[in-house]
Structures are given as C-alpha cells and as structure tokens.
C-alpha cells in the first residue's frame, strides 16, 4: 500500500507541494483505519524523503510565503511528525505540521 501511494505522491510533487494532511486523507480513502494511519504516514514520508523530497513549513516573509526546509535528519523529521500528531491526538488538518516539497 505505502509504495503505491508513495509513487503517486512523488509524481504529484513534480507539480505542487503536498501538505502532510494529504497522506492520511488518501489512506482513509483506501480504507486504512485511523489507528494505522500514523504508522503508514511515517512509512510514506520516510520513502518520499529517501527519494529526494524535502520536508518543511511555509513561513510568511514580507507578505510572501517561503518554504523553509526542516534541517533535521530523516529520523528526526519522522519523530517530530509523530510527536506533533500524538500531541494533537489526531491526523493533521490542512496546513498543520508541515509540507513535502521537491
């Protein structure tokens, strides 16, 4: 499951950035229970980062949105995503936690 979605999302990154919320949204659409979505999301993010995607946040800078890459290792990014997800006690919503970019 993760590999097919990873390929789809990686292709999508050619055209646009992807909010983290998109991954659990896709997982829910294919019937992955909420209880498994964090683990599946972590696998997919790991695979995307290993393919060359970057993870970060959009920051407002002089009226413009600027993508700022998290300067963390892949493991640290995955750990931070998990921590933020668990802190919210739910999957991220639009704009929360971070974005994937190429």
PDB file of C-alpha atoms in Angstrom:
ATOM      1  CA  UNK A   1       0.000   0.000   0.000  1.00  0.00           C
ATOM      2  CA  UNK A   2       2.609   2.532   1.067  1.00  0.00           C
ATOM      3  CA  UNK A   3       4.725   2.062  -2.072  1.00  0.00           C
ATOM      4  CA  UNK A   4       1.857   2.722  -4.496  1.00  0.00           C
ATOM      5  CA  UNK A   5       0.803   5.862  -2.633  1.00  0.00           C
ATOM      6  CA  UNK A   6       4.434   6.946  -2.315  1.00  0.00           C
ATOM      7  CA  UNK A   7       4.855   6.751  -6.095  1.00  0.00           C
ATOM      8  CA  UNK A   8       1.620   8.675  -6.669  1.00  0.00           C
ATOM      9  CA  UNK A   9       2.607  11.409  -4.220  1.00  0.00           C
ATOM     10  CA  UNK A  10       6.148  11.637  -5.566  1.00  0.00           C
ATOM     11  CA  UNK A  11       4.714  12.205  -9.039  1.00  0.00           C
ATOM     12  CA  UNK A  12       2.353  14.824  -7.576  1.00  0.00           C
ATOM     13  CA  UNK A  13       5.373  16.624  -6.098  1.00  0.00           C
ATOM     14  CA  UNK A  14       6.524  17.347  -9.649  1.00  0.00           C
ATOM     15  CA  UNK A  15       3.648  19.819  -9.915  1.00  0.00           C
ATOM     16  CA  UNK A  16       2.976  21.067  -6.394  1.00  0.00           C
ATOM     17  CA  UNK A  17       3.893  20.877  -2.729  1.00  0.00           C
ATOM     18  CA  UNK A  18       1.907  18.428  -0.601  1.00  0.00           C
ATOM     19  CA  UNK A  19       0.658  19.102   2.899  1.00  0.00           C
ATOM     20  CA  UNK A  20       1.174  16.272   5.362  1.00  0.00           C
ATOM     21  CA  UNK A  21      -2.618  16.108   5.813  1.00  0.00           C
ATOM     22  CA  UNK A  22      -2.911  14.735   2.256  1.00  0.00           C
ATOM     23  CA  UNK A  23      -1.342  11.403   3.236  1.00  0.00           C
ATOM     24  CA  UNK A  24      -3.889  10.331   5.896  1.00  0.00           C
ATOM     25  CA  UNK A  25      -6.645  11.675   3.624  1.00  0.00           C
ATOM     26  CA  UNK A  26      -5.500   9.263   0.888  1.00  0.00           C
ATOM     27  CA  UNK A  27      -5.108   6.448   3.413  1.00  0.00           C
ATOM     28  CA  UNK A  28      -8.650   6.940   4.671  1.00  0.00           C
ATOM     29  CA  UNK A  29      -9.996   6.866   1.116  1.00  0.00           C
ATOM     30  CA  UNK A  30      -8.495   3.403   0.566  1.00  0.00           C
ATOM     31  CA  UNK A  31      -9.827   2.053   3.846  1.00  0.00           C
ATOM     32  CA  UNK A  32      -6.800   2.259   6.149  1.00  0.00           C
ATOM     33  CA  UNK A  33      -8.208   2.588   9.686  1.00  0.00           C
ATOM     34  CA  UNK A  34      -7.366   5.738  11.645  1.00  0.00           C
ATOM     35  CA  UNK A  35      -5.490   3.580  14.163  1.00  0.00           C
ATOM     36  CA  UNK A  36      -2.949   2.615  11.437  1.00  0.00           C
ATOM     37  CA  UNK A  37      -2.669   5.953   9.640  1.00  0.00           C
ATOM     38  CA  UNK A  38       0.215   7.363  11.691  1.00  0.00           C
ATOM     39  CA  UNK A  39       2.396   4.305  11.035  1.00  0.00           C
ATOM     40  CA  UNK A  40       1.527   4.285   7.331  1.00  0.00           C
ATOM     41  CA  UNK A  41       2.125   8.038   7.064  1.00  0.00           C
ATOM     42  CA  UNK A  42       5.547   7.668   8.675  1.00  0.00           C
ATOM     43  CA  UNK A  43       6.481   4.954   6.155  1.00  0.00           C
ATOM     44  CA  UNK A  44       5.351   7.085   3.228  1.00  0.00           C
ATOM     45  CA  UNK A  45       7.159  10.221   4.450  1.00  0.00           C
ATOM     46  CA  UNK A  46      10.306   8.145   5.001  1.00  0.00           C
ATOM     47  CA  UNK A  47      10.113   6.789   1.445  1.00  0.00           C
ATOM     48  CA  UNK A  48       9.447  10.241  -0.040  1.00  0.00           C
ATOM     49  CA  UNK A  49      12.386  11.768   1.823  1.00  0.00           C
ATOM     50  CA  UNK A  50      14.639   8.946   0.626  1.00  0.00           C
ATOM     51  CA  UNK A  51      13.527   9.680  -2.954  1.00  0.00           C
ATOM     52  CA  UNK A  52      14.657  13.289  -2.573  1.00  0.00           C
ATOM     53  CA  UNK A  53      11.600  15.119  -1.258  1.00  0.00           C
ATOM     54  CA  UNK A  54      12.130  17.767   1.404  1.00  0.00           C
ATOM     55  CA  UNK A  55      10.014  18.429   4.486  1.00  0.00           C
ATOM     56  CA  UNK A  56       9.374  21.827   5.993  1.00  0.00           C
ATOM     57  CA  UNK A  57       6.897  24.606   6.602  1.00  0.00           C
ATOM     58  CA  UNK A  58       5.669  27.678   4.805  1.00  0.00           C
ATOM     59  CA  UNK A  59       6.594  30.853   6.667  1.00  0.00           C
ATOM     60  CA  UNK A  60       5.206  34.317   5.997  1.00  0.00           C
ATOM     61  CA  UNK A  61       8.083  36.619   4.992  1.00  0.00           C
ATOM     62  CA  UNK A  62       7.380  40.219   3.934  1.00  0.00           C
ATOM     63  CA  UNK A  63       3.956  39.278   2.586  1.00  0.00           C
ATOM     64  CA  UNK A  64       5.278  36.229   0.717  1.00  0.00           C
ATOM     65  CA  UNK A  65       5.105  32.592   1.706  1.00  0.00           C
ATOM     66  CA  UNK A  66       8.511  30.991   1.796  1.00  0.00           C
ATOM     67  CA  UNK A  67       9.181  27.253   2.109  1.00  0.00           C
ATOM     68  CA  UNK A  68      11.658  26.613   4.928  1.00  0.00           C
ATOM     69  CA  UNK A  69      13.154  23.122   4.996  1.00  0.00           C
ATOM     70  CA  UNK A  70      13.491  21.445   8.361  1.00  0.00           C
ATOM     71  CA  UNK A  71      17.211  20.993   8.911  1.00  0.00           C
ATOM     72  CA  UNK A  72      16.778  17.614  10.577  1.00  0.00           C
ATOM     73  CA  UNK A  73      17.705  14.050   9.716  1.00  0.00           C
ATOM     74  CA  UNK A  74      15.045  11.804   8.219  1.00  0.00           C
ATOM     75  CA  UNK A  75      14.646  10.047  11.576  1.00  0.00           C
ATOM     76  CA  UNK A  76      14.264  13.367  13.401  1.00  0.00           C
ATOM     77  CA  UNK A  77      11.621  14.521  10.890  1.00  0.00           C
ATOM     78  CA  UNK A  78       9.648  11.293  11.340  1.00  0.00           C
ATOM     79  CA  UNK A  79       9.940  11.595  15.137  1.00  0.00           C
ATOM     80  CA  UNK A  80       8.745  15.223  15.056  1.00  0.00           C
ATOM     81  CA  UNK A  81       5.772  14.318  12.847  1.00  0.00           C
ATOM     82  CA  UNK A  82       4.838  11.527  15.252  1.00  0.00           C
ATOM     83  CA  UNK A  83       5.189  13.825  18.264  1.00  0.00           C
ATOM     84  CA  UNK A  84       3.006  16.561  16.737  1.00  0.00           C
ATOM     85  CA  UNK A  85       0.408  14.024  15.576  1.00  0.00           C
ATOM     86  CA  UNK A  86       0.189  12.458  19.038  1.00  0.00           C
ATOM     87  CA  UNK A  87       0.094  15.870  20.725  1.00  0.00           C
ATOM     88  CA  UNK A  88      -2.973  16.778  18.618  1.00  0.00           C
ATOM     89  CA  UNK A  89      -4.387  13.280  19.206  1.00  0.00           C
ATOM     90  CA  UNK A  90      -5.476  13.115  15.546  1.00  0.00           C
ATOM     91  CA  UNK A  91      -4.216  13.248  11.985  1.00  0.00           C
ATOM     92  CA  UNK A  92      -3.078  16.689  10.797  1.00  0.00           C
ATOM     93  CA  UNK A  93      -5.544  19.002   9.131  1.00  0.00           C
ATOM     94  CA  UNK A  94      -4.831  21.366   6.242  1.00  0.00           C
ATOM     95  CA  UNK A  95      -1.631  23.317   6.887  1.00  0.00           C
ATOM     96  CA  UNK A  96      -0.714  21.554  10.125  1.00  0.00           C
ATOM     97  CA  UNK A  97       2.706  20.079  10.973  1.00  0.00           C
ATOM     98  CA  UNK A  98       4.389  20.580   7.607  1.00  0.00           C
ATOM     99  CA  UNK A  99       4.684  20.121   3.870  1.00  0.00           C
ATOM    100  CA  UNK A 100       6.574  17.979   1.409  1.00  0.00           C
ATOM    101  CA  UNK A 101       8.316  19.665  -1.495  1.00  0.00           C
ATOM    102  CA  UNK A 102      10.773  18.729  -4.199  1.00  0.00           C
TER     103      UNK A 102
END
